[in-house]
Amino acid sequence: MARKKESAYETEKYPFPSRLRKLMEVTKTTQRELALAIGVRPQTVSLYVQGQSFPDVNGLAKIANFFYVSADYLIGNSEMPNADMVMQDIHKITGLSAGAICKLQNIFDKNRETAFSDIISLLIEDSNAEYYLAIIAELISYSFDNSGGKIIQVDVDGTDMTISKEKMLKTIFQVNLIDGLPQICEAYKREFAISPAQRKKETEGEE
């Protein structure tokens, strides 16, 4: 399809490029990987994500099949990624966003031989899960500016800056979970996985 005359700044906001970028981000799919899967050049995918070009009917179907979503979702005619009633029910029951459902499905599909789904289930089933979510919700509610829906922060140079709710959540998770997880794992291994003899040897070496 011919390139759009509008600038990429304008066309990238259209439903198709916006949702395509979201799906690629959630599933960690590169432009090269998608191009190979649907039989086009990486440059063509680049135009897709900018909204400067759109696939034909066959191309749209290939992209929809690759991401396990409906064509209606890709072009903005549906808020749910999949027309399957099961997917619709997941959204209605849990309130999870389309991106979250796609992410969970992608994790399961890519890691069927691992315990990822069991780990996610344990995290959700944990008795403290609701408590942790309540803390995050309270933090967001307390921090948000009532008029603009933005979080007010003071930058290092003393100037005010605003960040979105999504960025704040990512920052919370990255600082408190992702960055701290390796240390937690190491502490666990030292406490439970190292044999008593090895622990004694290391302790004596530190003295």
mmCIF file with all atom_site columns, C-alpha atoms in Angstrom:
data_model
loop_
_atom_site.group_PDB
_atom_site.id
_atom_site.type_symbol
_atom_site.label_atom_id
_atom_site.label_alt_id
_atom_site.label_comp_id
_atom_site.label_asym_id
_atom_site.label_entity_id
_atom_site.label_seq_id
_atom_site.pdbx_PDB_ins_code
_atom_site.Cartn_x
_atom_site.Cartn_y
_atom_site.Cartn_z
_atom_site.occupancy
_atom_site.B_iso_or_equiv
_atom_site.pdbx_formal_charge
_atom_site.auth_seq_id
_atom_site.auth_comp_id
_atom_site.auth_asym_id
_atom_site.auth_atom_id
_atom_site.pdbx_PDB_model_num
ATOM 1   C CA . MET A 1 1   ? 0.000   0.000   0.000  1.00 0.00 ? 1   MET A CA 1
ATOM 2   C CA . ALA A 1 2   ? 1.242   3.513   -0.827 1.00 0.00 ? 2   ALA A CA 1
ATOM 3   C CA . ARG A 1 3   ? 2.801   5.603   1.914  1.00 0.00 ? 3   ARG A CA 1
ATOM 4   C CA . LYS A 1 4   ? 0.694   8.209   3.676  1.00 0.00 ? 4   LYS A CA 1
ATOM 5   C CA . LYS A 1 5   ? 1.169   11.899  2.926  1.00 0.00 ? 5   LYS A CA 1
ATOM 6   C CA . GLU A 1 6   ? 0.726   12.788  6.590  1.00 0.00 ? 6   GLU A CA 1
ATOM 7   C CA . SER A 1 7   ? 3.716   12.862  8.910  1.00 0.00 ? 7   SER A CA 1
ATOM 8   C CA . ALA A 1 8   ? 4.630   9.835   11.016 1.00 0.00 ? 8   ALA A CA 1
ATOM 9   C CA . TYR A 1 9   ? 3.949   11.951  14.107 1.00 0.00 ? 9   TYR A CA 1
ATOM 10  C CA . GLU A 1 10  ? 0.285   12.033  13.073 1.00 0.00 ? 10  GLU A CA 1
ATOM 11  C CA . THR A 1 11  ? -0.159  8.590   11.555 1.00 0.00 ? 11  THR A CA 1
ATOM 12  C CA . GLU A 1 12  ? 1.530   6.670   14.383 1.00 0.00 ? 12  GLU A CA 1
ATOM 13  C CA . LYS A 1 13  ? -1.461  7.585   16.585 1.00 0.00 ? 13  LYS A CA 1
ATOM 14  C CA . TYR A 1 14  ? -3.899  5.642   14.384 1.00 0.00 ? 14  TYR A CA 1
ATOM 15  C CA . PRO A 1 15  ? -5.373  2.468   15.938 1.00 0.00 ? 15  PRO A CA 1
ATOM 16  C CA . PHE A 1 16  ? -3.479  -0.022  13.756 1.00 0.00 ? 16  PHE A CA 1
ATOM 17  C CA . PRO A 1 17  ? 0.078   1.275   14.302 1.00 0.00 ? 17  PRO A CA 1
ATOM 18  C CA . SER A 1 18  ? -0.648  1.990   17.975 1.00 0.00 ? 18  SER A CA 1
ATOM 19  C CA . ARG A 1 19  ? -1.910  -1.515  18.654 1.00 0.00 ? 19  ARG A CA 1
ATOM 20  C CA . LEU A 1 20  ? 0.776   -3.128  16.539 1.00 0.00 ? 20  LEU A CA 1
ATOM 21  C CA . ARG A 1 21  ? 3.483   -1.345  18.551 1.00 0.00 ? 21  ARG A CA 1
ATOM 22  C CA . LYS A 1 22  ? 1.779   -2.386  21.782 1.00 0.00 ? 22  LYS A CA 1
ATOM 23  C CA . LEU A 1 23  ? 1.603   -6.032  20.743 1.00 0.00 ? 23  LEU A CA 1
ATOM 24  C CA . MET A 1 24  ? 5.233   -6.022  19.639 1.00 0.00 ? 24  MET A CA 1
ATOM 25  C CA . GLU A 1 25  ? 6.274   -4.421  22.912 1.00 0.00 ? 25  GLU A CA 1
ATOM 26  C CA . VAL A 1 26  ? 4.265   -6.811  25.070 1.00 0.00 ? 26  VAL A CA 1
ATOM 27  C CA . THR A 1 27  ? 5.496   -9.917  23.241 1.00 0.00 ? 27  THR A CA 1
ATOM 28  C CA . LYS A 1 28  ? 9.023   -8.550  22.766 1.00 0.00 ? 28  LYS A CA 1
ATOM 29  C CA . THR A 1 29  ? 8.781   -9.091  19.006 1.00 0.00 ? 29  THR A CA 1
ATOM 30  C CA . THR A 1 30  ? 11.301  -7.242  16.848 1.00 0.00 ? 30  THR A CA 1
ATOM 31  C CA . GLN A 1 31  ? 10.495  -5.748  13.466 1.00 0.00 ? 31  GLN A CA 1
ATOM 32  C CA . ARG A 1 32  ? 12.773  -8.305  11.843 1.00 0.00 ? 32  ARG A CA 1
ATOM 33  C CA . GLU A 1 33  ? 11.007  -11.218 13.562 1.00 0.00 ? 33  GLU A CA 1
ATOM 34  C CA . LEU A 1 34  ? 7.576   -9.992  12.529 1.00 0.00 ? 34  LEU A CA 1
ATOM 35  C CA . ALA A 1 35  ? 8.741   -9.303  8.982  1.00 0.00 ? 35  ALA A CA 1
ATOM 36  C CA . LEU A 1 36  ? 10.074  -12.850 8.661  1.00 0.00 ? 36  LEU A CA 1
ATOM 37  C CA . ALA A 1 37  ? 6.847   -14.324 10.037 1.00 0.00 ? 37  ALA A CA 1
ATOM 38  C CA . ILE A 1 38  ? 4.518   -12.459 7.667  1.00 0.00 ? 38  ILE A CA 1
ATOM 39  C CA . GLY A 1 39  ? 6.762   -12.452 4.603  1.00 0.00 ? 39  GLY A CA 1
ATOM 40  C CA . VAL A 1 40  ? 7.681   -8.783  4.207  1.00 0.00 ? 40  VAL A CA 1
ATOM 41  C CA . ARG A 1 41  ? 10.818  -6.690  4.622  1.00 0.00 ? 41  ARG A CA 1
ATOM 42  C CA . PRO A 1 42  ? 11.722  -5.197  8.010  1.00 0.00 ? 42  PRO A CA 1
ATOM 43  C CA . GLN A 1 43  ? 11.435  -1.760  6.390  1.00 0.00 ? 43  GLN A CA 1
ATOM 44  C CA . THR A 1 44  ? 7.787   -2.517  5.619  1.00 0.00 ? 44  THR A CA 1
ATOM 45  C CA . VAL A 1 45  ? 7.094   -3.373  9.259  1.00 0.00 ? 45  VAL A CA 1
ATOM 46  C CA . SER A 1 46  ? 8.799   -0.113  10.211 1.00 0.00 ? 46  SER A CA 1
ATOM 47  C CA . LEU A 1 47  ? 6.290   1.738   8.020  1.00 0.00 ? 47  LEU A CA 1
ATOM 48  C CA . TYR A 1 48  ? 3.449   -0.227  9.632  1.00 0.00 ? 48  TYR A CA 1
ATOM 49  C CA . VAL A 1 49  ? 4.392   0.797   13.181 1.00 0.00 ? 49  VAL A CA 1
ATOM 50  C CA . GLN A 1 50  ? 4.665   4.425   12.059 1.00 0.00 ? 50  GLN A CA 1
ATOM 51  C CA . GLY A 1 51  ? 1.283   4.320   10.357 1.00 0.00 ? 51  GLY A CA 1
ATOM 52  C CA . GLN A 1 52  ? 2.908   5.320   7.079  1.00 0.00 ? 52  GLN A CA 1
ATOM 53  C CA . SER A 1 53  ? 1.708   2.161   5.361  1.00 0.00 ? 53  SER A CA 1
ATOM 54  C CA . PHE A 1 54  ? -0.931  -0.487  6.046  1.00 0.00 ? 54  PHE A CA 1
ATOM 55  C CA . PRO A 1 55  ? -0.987  -4.172  5.101  1.00 0.00 ? 55  PRO A CA 1
ATOM 56  C CA . ASP A 1 56  ? -3.477  -5.615  2.656  1.00 0.00 ? 56  ASP A CA 1
ATOM 57  C CA . VAL A 1 57  ? -6.148  -8.081  3.788  1.00 0.00 ? 57  VAL A CA 1
ATOM 58  C CA . ASN A 1 58  ? -3.787  -11.055 3.642  1.00 0.00 ? 58  ASN A CA 1
ATOM 59  C CA . GLY A 1 59  ? -1.058  -9.189  5.491  1.00 0.00 ? 59  GLY A CA 1
ATOM 60  C CA . LEU A 1 60  ? -3.493  -8.099  8.183  1.00 0.00 ? 60  LEU A CA 1
ATOM 61  C CA . ALA A 1 61  ? -4.623  -11.706 8.644  1.00 0.00 ? 61  ALA A CA 1
ATOM 62  C CA . LYS A 1 62  ? -1.018  -12.884 8.994  1.00 0.00 ? 62  LYS A CA 1
ATOM 63  C CA . ILE A 1 63  ? -0.285  -10.262 11.647 1.00 0.00 ? 63  ILE A CA 1
ATOM 64  C CA . ALA A 1 64  ? -3.487  -11.159 13.519 1.00 0.00 ? 64  ALA A CA 1
ATOM 65  C CA . ASN A 1 65  ? -2.595  -14.859 13.467 1.00 0.00 ? 65  ASN A CA 1
ATOM 66  C CA . PHE A 1 66  ? 0.962   -14.172 14.602 1.00 0.00 ? 66  PHE A CA 1
ATOM 67  C CA . PHE A 1 67  ? -0.187  -12.288 17.696 1.00 0.00 ? 67  PHE A CA 1
ATOM 68  C CA . TYR A 1 68  ? -3.275  -14.451 18.343 1.00 0.00 ? 68  TYR A CA 1
ATOM 69  C CA . VAL A 1 69  ? -5.576  -11.447 18.013 1.00 0.00 ? 69  VAL A CA 1
ATOM 70  C CA . SER A 1 70  ? -8.480  -10.540 15.761 1.00 0.00 ? 70  SER A CA 1
ATOM 71  C CA . ALA A 1 71  ? -8.198  -8.264  12.754 1.00 0.00 ? 71  ALA A CA 1
ATOM 72  C CA . ASP A 1 72  ? -10.959 -6.133  14.294 1.00 0.00 ? 72  ASP A CA 1
ATOM 73  C CA . TYR A 1 73  ? -8.750  -5.501  17.315 1.00 0.00 ? 73  TYR A CA 1
ATOM 74  C CA . LEU A 1 74  ? -5.808  -4.476  15.113 1.00 0.00 ? 74  LEU A CA 1
ATOM 75  C CA . ILE A 1 75  ? -7.805  -1.887  13.189 1.00 0.00 ? 75  ILE A CA 1
ATOM 76  C CA . GLY A 1 76  ? -9.547  -0.500  16.274 1.00 0.00 ? 76  GLY A CA 1
ATOM 77  C CA . ASN A 1 77  ? -13.028 -1.994  15.859 1.00 0.00 ? 77  ASN A CA 1
ATOM 78  C CA . SER A 1 78  ? -12.770 -4.039  19.065 1.00 0.00 ? 78  SER A CA 1
ATOM 79  C CA . GLU A 1 79  ? -11.245 -3.390  22.470 1.00 0.00 ? 79  GLU A CA 1
ATOM 80  C CA . MET A 1 80  ? -10.542 -7.075  23.047 1.00 0.00 ? 80  MET A CA 1
ATOM 81  C CA . PRO A 1 81  ? -7.612  -8.707  21.263 1.00 0.00 ? 81  PRO A CA 1
ATOM 82  C CA . ASN A 1 82  ? -9.411  -11.962 20.572 1.00 0.00 ? 82  ASN A CA 1
ATOM 83  C CA . ALA A 1 83  ? -12.936 -12.624 19.394 1.00 0.00 ? 83  ALA A CA 1
ATOM 84  C CA . ASP A 1 84  ? -12.963 -15.872 21.376 1.00 0.00 ? 84  ASP A CA 1
ATOM 85  C CA . MET A 1 85  ? -15.654 -15.698 24.049 1.00 0.00 ? 85  MET A CA 1
ATOM 86  C CA . VAL A 1 86  ? -13.195 -17.178 26.541 1.00 0.00 ? 86  VAL A CA 1
ATOM 87  C CA . MET A 1 87  ? -10.983 -14.124 26.095 1.00 0.00 ? 87  MET A CA 1
ATOM 88  C CA . GLN A 1 88  ? -13.995 -11.856 26.462 1.00 0.00 ? 88  GLN A CA 1
ATOM 89  C CA . ASP A 1 89  ? -14.910 -13.623 29.696 1.00 0.00 ? 89  ASP A CA 1
ATOM 90  C CA . ILE A 1 90  ? -11.366 -13.222 31.056 1.00 0.00 ? 90  ILE A CA 1
ATOM 91  C CA . HIS A 1 91  ? -11.643 -9.482  30.518 1.00 0.00 ? 91  HIS A CA 1
ATOM 92  C CA . LYS A 1 92  ? -15.100 -9.270  32.111 1.00 0.00 ? 92  LYS A CA 1
ATOM 93  C CA . ILE A 1 93  ? -14.194 -11.396 35.146 1.00 0.00 ? 93  ILE A CA 1
ATOM 94  C CA . THR A 1 94  ? -10.718 -10.046 35.925 1.00 0.00 ? 94  THR A CA 1
ATOM 95  C CA . GLY A 1 95  ? -10.765 -6.565  34.423 1.00 0.00 ? 95  GLY A CA 1
ATOM 96  C CA . LEU A 1 96  ? -7.357  -7.249  32.880 1.00 0.00 ? 96  LEU A CA 1
ATOM 97  C CA . SER A 1 97  ? -6.435  -5.093  29.908 1.00 0.00 ? 97  SER A CA 1
ATOM 98  C CA . ALA A 1 98  ? -6.013  -6.487  26.421 1.00 0.00 ? 98  ALA A CA 1
ATOM 99  C CA . GLY A 1 99  ? -2.255  -6.051  26.728 1.00 0.00 ? 99  GLY A CA 1
ATOM 100 C CA . ALA A 1 100 ? -2.133  -7.962  30.020 1.00 0.00 ? 100 ALA A CA 1
ATOM 101 C CA . ILE A 1 101 ? -4.130  -10.880 28.609 1.00 0.00 ? 101 ILE A CA 1
ATOM 102 C CA . CYS A 1 102 ? -1.890  -11.041 25.539 1.00 0.00 ? 102 CYS A CA 1
ATOM 103 C CA . LYS A 1 103 ? 1.202   -10.936 27.737 1.00 0.00 ? 103 LYS A CA 1
ATOM 104 C CA . LEU A 1 104 ? 0.021   -13.814 29.925 1.00 0.00 ? 104 LEU A CA 1
ATOM 105 C CA . GLN A 1 105 ? -0.918  -15.869 26.873 1.00 0.00 ? 105 GLN A CA 1
ATOM 106 C CA . ASN A 1 106 ? 2.454   -15.183 25.277 1.00 0.00 ? 106 ASN A CA 1
ATOM 107 C CA . ILE A 1 107 ? 4.330   -16.134 28.461 1.00 0.00 ? 107 ILE A CA 1
ATOM 108 C CA . PHE A 1 108 ? 2.442   -19.428 28.644 1.00 0.00 ? 108 PHE A CA 1
ATOM 109 C CA . ASP A 1 109 ? 2.948   -20.250 24.957 1.00 0.00 ? 109 ASP A CA 1
ATOM 110 C CA . LYS A 1 110 ? 6.690   -19.574 25.122 1.00 0.00 ? 110 LYS A CA 1
ATOM 111 C CA . ASN A 1 111 ? 7.325   -21.333 28.430 1.00 0.00 ? 111 ASN A CA 1
ATOM 112 C CA . ARG A 1 112 ? 5.125   -24.421 28.462 1.00 0.00 ? 112 ARG A CA 1
ATOM 113 C CA . GLU A 1 113 ? 7.989   -26.552 29.801 1.00 0.00 ? 113 GLU A CA 1
ATOM 114 C CA . THR A 1 114 ? 8.760   -24.244 32.721 1.00 0.00 ? 114 THR A CA 1
ATOM 115 C CA . ALA A 1 115 ? 6.920   -23.324 35.915 1.00 0.00 ? 115 ALA A CA 1
ATOM 116 C CA . PHE A 1 116 ? 6.146   -19.741 34.860 1.00 0.00 ? 116 PHE A CA 1
ATOM 117 C CA . SER A 1 117 ? 2.373   -20.198 35.027 1.00 0.00 ? 117 SER A CA 1
ATOM 118 C CA . ASP A 1 118 ? 2.707   -21.826 38.455 1.00 0.00 ? 118 ASP A CA 1
ATOM 119 C CA . ILE A 1 119 ? 4.813   -18.904 39.689 1.00 0.00 ? 119 ILE A CA 1
ATOM 120 C CA . ILE A 1 120 ? 2.298   -16.346 38.415 1.00 0.00 ? 120 ILE A CA 1
ATOM 121 C CA . SER A 1 121 ? -0.513  -18.298 40.078 1.00 0.00 ? 121 SER A CA 1
ATOM 122 C CA . LEU A 1 122 ? 1.361   -18.380 43.390 1.00 0.00 ? 122 LEU A CA 1
ATOM 123 C CA . LEU A 1 123 ? 1.978   -14.628 43.248 1.00 0.00 ? 123 LEU A CA 1
ATOM 124 C CA . ILE A 1 124 ? -1.713  -13.936 42.680 1.00 0.00 ? 124 ILE A CA 1
ATOM 125 C CA . GLU A 1 125 ? -2.903  -16.514 45.223 1.00 0.00 ? 125 GLU A CA 1
ATOM 126 C CA . ASP A 1 126 ? -0.554  -15.234 47.927 1.00 0.00 ? 126 ASP A CA 1
ATOM 127 C CA . SER A 1 127 ? -2.456  -13.993 50.969 1.00 0.00 ? 127 SER A CA 1
ATOM 128 C CA . ASN A 1 128 ? -0.568  -10.684 50.828 1.00 0.00 ? 128 ASN A CA 1
ATOM 129 C CA . ALA A 1 129 ? -1.261  -10.003 47.129 1.00 0.00 ? 129 ALA A CA 1
ATOM 130 C CA . GLU A 1 130 ? -4.270  -7.775  47.789 1.00 0.00 ? 130 GLU A CA 1
ATOM 131 C CA . TYR A 1 131 ? -2.343  -5.944  50.506 1.00 0.00 ? 131 TYR A CA 1
ATOM 132 C CA . TYR A 1 132 ? 0.535   -5.153  48.123 1.00 0.00 ? 132 TYR A CA 1
ATOM 133 C CA . LEU A 1 133 ? -1.877  -3.973  45.432 1.00 0.00 ? 133 LEU A CA 1
ATOM 134 C CA . ALA A 1 134 ? -3.630  -1.756  47.979 1.00 0.00 ? 134 ALA A CA 1
ATOM 135 C CA . ILE A 1 135 ? -0.310  -0.136  48.908 1.00 0.00 ? 135 ILE A CA 1
ATOM 136 C CA . ILE A 1 136 ? 0.447   0.630   45.251 1.00 0.00 ? 136 ILE A CA 1
ATOM 137 C CA . ALA A 1 137 ? -3.090  1.956   44.691 1.00 0.00 ? 137 ALA A CA 1
ATOM 138 C CA . GLU A 1 138 ? -2.778  4.199   47.744 1.00 0.00 ? 138 GLU A CA 1
ATOM 139 C CA . LEU A 1 139 ? 0.583   5.494   46.549 1.00 0.00 ? 139 LEU A CA 1
ATOM 140 C CA . ILE A 1 140 ? -0.859  6.347   43.139 1.00 0.00 ? 140 ILE A CA 1
ATOM 141 C CA . SER A 1 141 ? -3.943  7.990   44.652 1.00 0.00 ? 141 SER A CA 1
ATOM 142 C CA . TYR A 1 142 ? -1.832  10.045  47.053 1.00 0.00 ? 142 TYR A CA 1
ATOM 143 C CA . SER A 1 143 ? 0.690   11.110  44.417 1.00 0.00 ? 143 SER A CA 1
ATOM 144 C CA . PHE A 1 144 ? -1.619  12.086  41.578 1.00 0.00 ? 144 PHE A CA 1
ATOM 145 C CA . ASP A 1 145 ? -2.551  15.640  40.809 1.00 0.00 ? 145 ASP A CA 1
ATOM 146 C CA . ASN A 1 146 ? -6.357  15.702  40.913 1.00 0.00 ? 146 ASN A CA 1
ATOM 147 C CA . SER A 1 147 ? -6.688  18.120  38.017 1.00 0.00 ? 147 SER A CA 1
ATOM 148 C CA . GLY A 1 148 ? -4.479  16.513  35.420 1.00 0.00 ? 148 GLY A CA 1
ATOM 149 C CA . GLY A 1 149 ? -4.153  12.861  36.349 1.00 0.00 ? 149 GLY A CA 1
ATOM 150 C CA . LYS A 1 150 ? -0.388  13.210  36.463 1.00 0.00 ? 150 LYS A CA 1
ATOM 151 C CA . ILE A 1 151 ? 2.113   12.520  39.203 1.00 0.00 ? 151 ILE A CA 1
ATOM 152 C CA . ILE A 1 152 ? 4.047   15.566  40.349 1.00 0.00 ? 152 ILE A CA 1
ATOM 153 C CA . GLN A 1 153 ? 7.729   15.032  41.007 1.00 0.00 ? 153 GLN A CA 1
ATOM 154 C CA . VAL A 1 154 ? 10.607  17.398  41.642 1.00 0.00 ? 154 VAL A CA 1
ATOM 155 C CA . ASP A 1 155 ? 13.498  16.920  39.269 1.00 0.00 ? 155 ASP A CA 1
ATOM 156 C CA . VAL A 1 156 ? 17.121  16.917  40.403 1.00 0.00 ? 156 VAL A CA 1
ATOM 157 C CA . ASP A 1 157 ? 17.593  20.499  39.243 1.00 0.00 ? 157 ASP A CA 1
ATOM 158 C CA . GLY A 1 158 ? 14.610  21.670  41.283 1.00 0.00 ? 158 GLY A CA 1
ATOM 159 C CA . THR A 1 159 ? 12.088  21.939  38.459 1.00 0.00 ? 159 THR A CA 1
ATOM 160 C CA . ASP A 1 160 ? 8.672   20.294  38.548 1.00 0.00 ? 160 ASP A CA 1
ATOM 161 C CA . MET A 1 161 ? 8.018   17.439  36.156 1.00 0.00 ? 161 MET A CA 1
ATOM 162 C CA . THR A 1 162 ? 5.088   15.109  35.551 1.00 0.00 ? 162 THR A CA 1
ATOM 163 C CA . ILE A 1 163 ? 5.054   11.427  34.718 1.00 0.00 ? 163 ILE A CA 1
ATOM 164 C CA . SER A 1 164 ? 2.183   9.155   33.789 1.00 0.00 ? 164 SER A CA 1
ATOM 165 C CA . LYS A 1 165 ? 0.612   6.485   35.958 1.00 0.00 ? 165 LYS A CA 1
ATOM 166 C CA . GLU A 1 166 ? 2.004   3.774   33.679 1.00 0.00 ? 166 GLU A CA 1
ATOM 167 C CA . LYS A 1 167 ? 5.554   5.086   34.009 1.00 0.00 ? 167 LYS A CA 1
ATOM 168 C CA . MET A 1 168 ? 5.215   5.316   37.775 1.00 0.00 ? 168 MET A CA 1
ATOM 169 C CA . LEU A 1 169 ? 4.091   1.688   38.009 1.00 0.00 ? 169 LEU A CA 1
ATOM 170 C CA . LYS A 1 170 ? 6.993   0.559   35.838 1.00 0.00 ? 170 LYS A CA 1
ATOM 171 C CA . THR A 1 171 ? 9.383   2.530   38.035 1.00 0.00 ? 171 THR A CA 1
ATOM 172 C CA . ILE A 1 172 ? 7.968   0.986   41.212 1.00 0.00 ? 172 ILE A CA 1
ATOM 173 C CA . PHE A 1 173 ? 8.285   -2.530  39.846 1.00 0.00 ? 173 PHE A CA 1
ATOM 174 C CA . GLN A 1 174 ? 11.746  -1.977  38.401 1.00 0.00 ? 174 GLN A CA 1
ATOM 175 C CA . VAL A 1 175 ? 13.213  -0.401  41.518 1.00 0.00 ? 175 VAL A CA 1
ATOM 176 C CA . ASN A 1 176 ? 11.572  -2.614  44.103 1.00 0.00 ? 176 ASN A CA 1
ATOM 177 C CA . LEU A 1 177 ? 11.268  -5.934  42.306 1.00 0.00 ? 177 LEU A CA 1
ATOM 178 C CA . ILE A 1 178 ? 13.382  -6.308  39.186 1.00 0.00 ? 178 ILE A CA 1
ATOM 179 C CA . ASP A 1 179 ? 16.470  -4.570  40.539 1.00 0.00 ? 179 ASP A CA 1
ATOM 180 C CA . GLY A 1 180 ? 16.166  -6.314  43.896 1.00 0.00 ? 180 GLY A CA 1
ATOM 181 C CA . LEU A 1 181 ? 15.327  -9.787  42.615 1.00 0.00 ? 181 LEU A CA 1
ATOM 182 C CA . PRO A 1 182 ? 18.925  -10.937 41.935 1.00 0.00 ? 182 PRO A CA 1
ATOM 183 C CA . GLN A 1 183 ? 19.917  -10.030 45.500 1.00 0.00 ? 183 GLN A CA 1
ATOM 184 C CA . ILE A 1 184 ? 16.891  -11.866 46.859 1.00 0.00 ? 184 ILE A CA 1
ATOM 185 C CA . CYS A 1 185 ? 17.797  -14.971 44.859 1.00 0.00 ? 185 CYS A CA 1
ATOM 186 C CA . GLU A 1 186 ? 21.402  -14.861 46.029 1.00 0.00 ? 186 GLU A CA 1
ATOM 187 C CA . ALA A 1 187 ? 20.299  -14.500 49.642 1.00 0.00 ? 187 ALA A CA 1
ATOM 188 C CA . TYR A 1 188 ? 17.953  -17.446 49.225 1.00 0.00 ? 188 TYR A CA 1
ATOM 189 C CA . LYS A 1 189 ? 20.670  -19.625 47.725 1.00 0.00 ? 189 LYS A CA 1
ATOM 190 C CA . ARG A 1 190 ? 23.076  -18.756 50.515 1.00 0.00 ? 190 ARG A CA 1
ATOM 191 C CA . GLU A 1 191 ? 20.479  -19.487 53.176 1.00 0.00 ? 191 GLU A CA 1
ATOM 192 C CA . PHE A 1 192 ? 18.905  -22.652 51.805 1.00 0.00 ? 192 PHE A CA 1
ATOM 193 C CA . ALA A 1 193 ? 20.785  -23.989 48.800 1.00 0.00 ? 193 ALA A CA 1
ATOM 194 C CA . ILE A 1 194 ? 24.361  -23.987 50.122 1.00 0.00 ? 194 ILE A CA 1
ATOM 195 C CA . SER A 1 195 ? 25.337  -27.059 52.083 1.00 0.00 ? 195 SER A CA 1
ATOM 196 C CA . PRO A 1 196 ? 26.206  -26.652 55.786 1.00 0.00 ? 196 PRO A CA 1
ATOM 197 C CA . ALA A 1 197 ? 29.808  -27.653 55.047 1.00 0.00 ? 197 ALA A CA 1
ATOM 198 C CA . GLN A 1 198 ? 30.128  -25.041 52.299 1.00 0.00 ? 198 GLN A CA 1
ATOM 199 C CA . ARG A 1 199 ? 28.518  -22.379 54.490 1.00 0.00 ? 199 ARG A CA 1
ATOM 200 C CA . LYS A 1 200 ? 30.928  -23.195 57.324 1.00 0.00 ? 200 LYS A CA 1
ATOM 201 C CA . LYS A 1 201 ? 33.873  -23.012 54.936 1.00 0.00 ? 201 LYS A CA 1
ATOM 202 C CA . GLU A 1 202 ? 32.785  -19.603 53.619 1.00 0.00 ? 202 GLU A CA 1
ATOM 203 C CA . THR A 1 203 ? 32.173  -18.310 57.146 1.00 0.00 ? 203 THR A CA 1
ATOM 204 C CA . GLU A 1 204 ? 35.638  -19.395 58.271 1.00 0.00 ? 204 GLU A CA 1
ATOM 205 C CA . GLY A 1 205 ? 37.149  -17.744 55.210 1.00 0.00 ? 205 GLY A CA 1
ATOM 206 C CA . GLU A 1 206 ? 35.583  -14.417 56.121 1.00 0.00 ? 206 GLU A CA 1
ATOM 207 C CA . GLU A 1 207 ? 37.113  -14.453 59.602 1.00 0.00 ? 207 GLU A CA 1
#
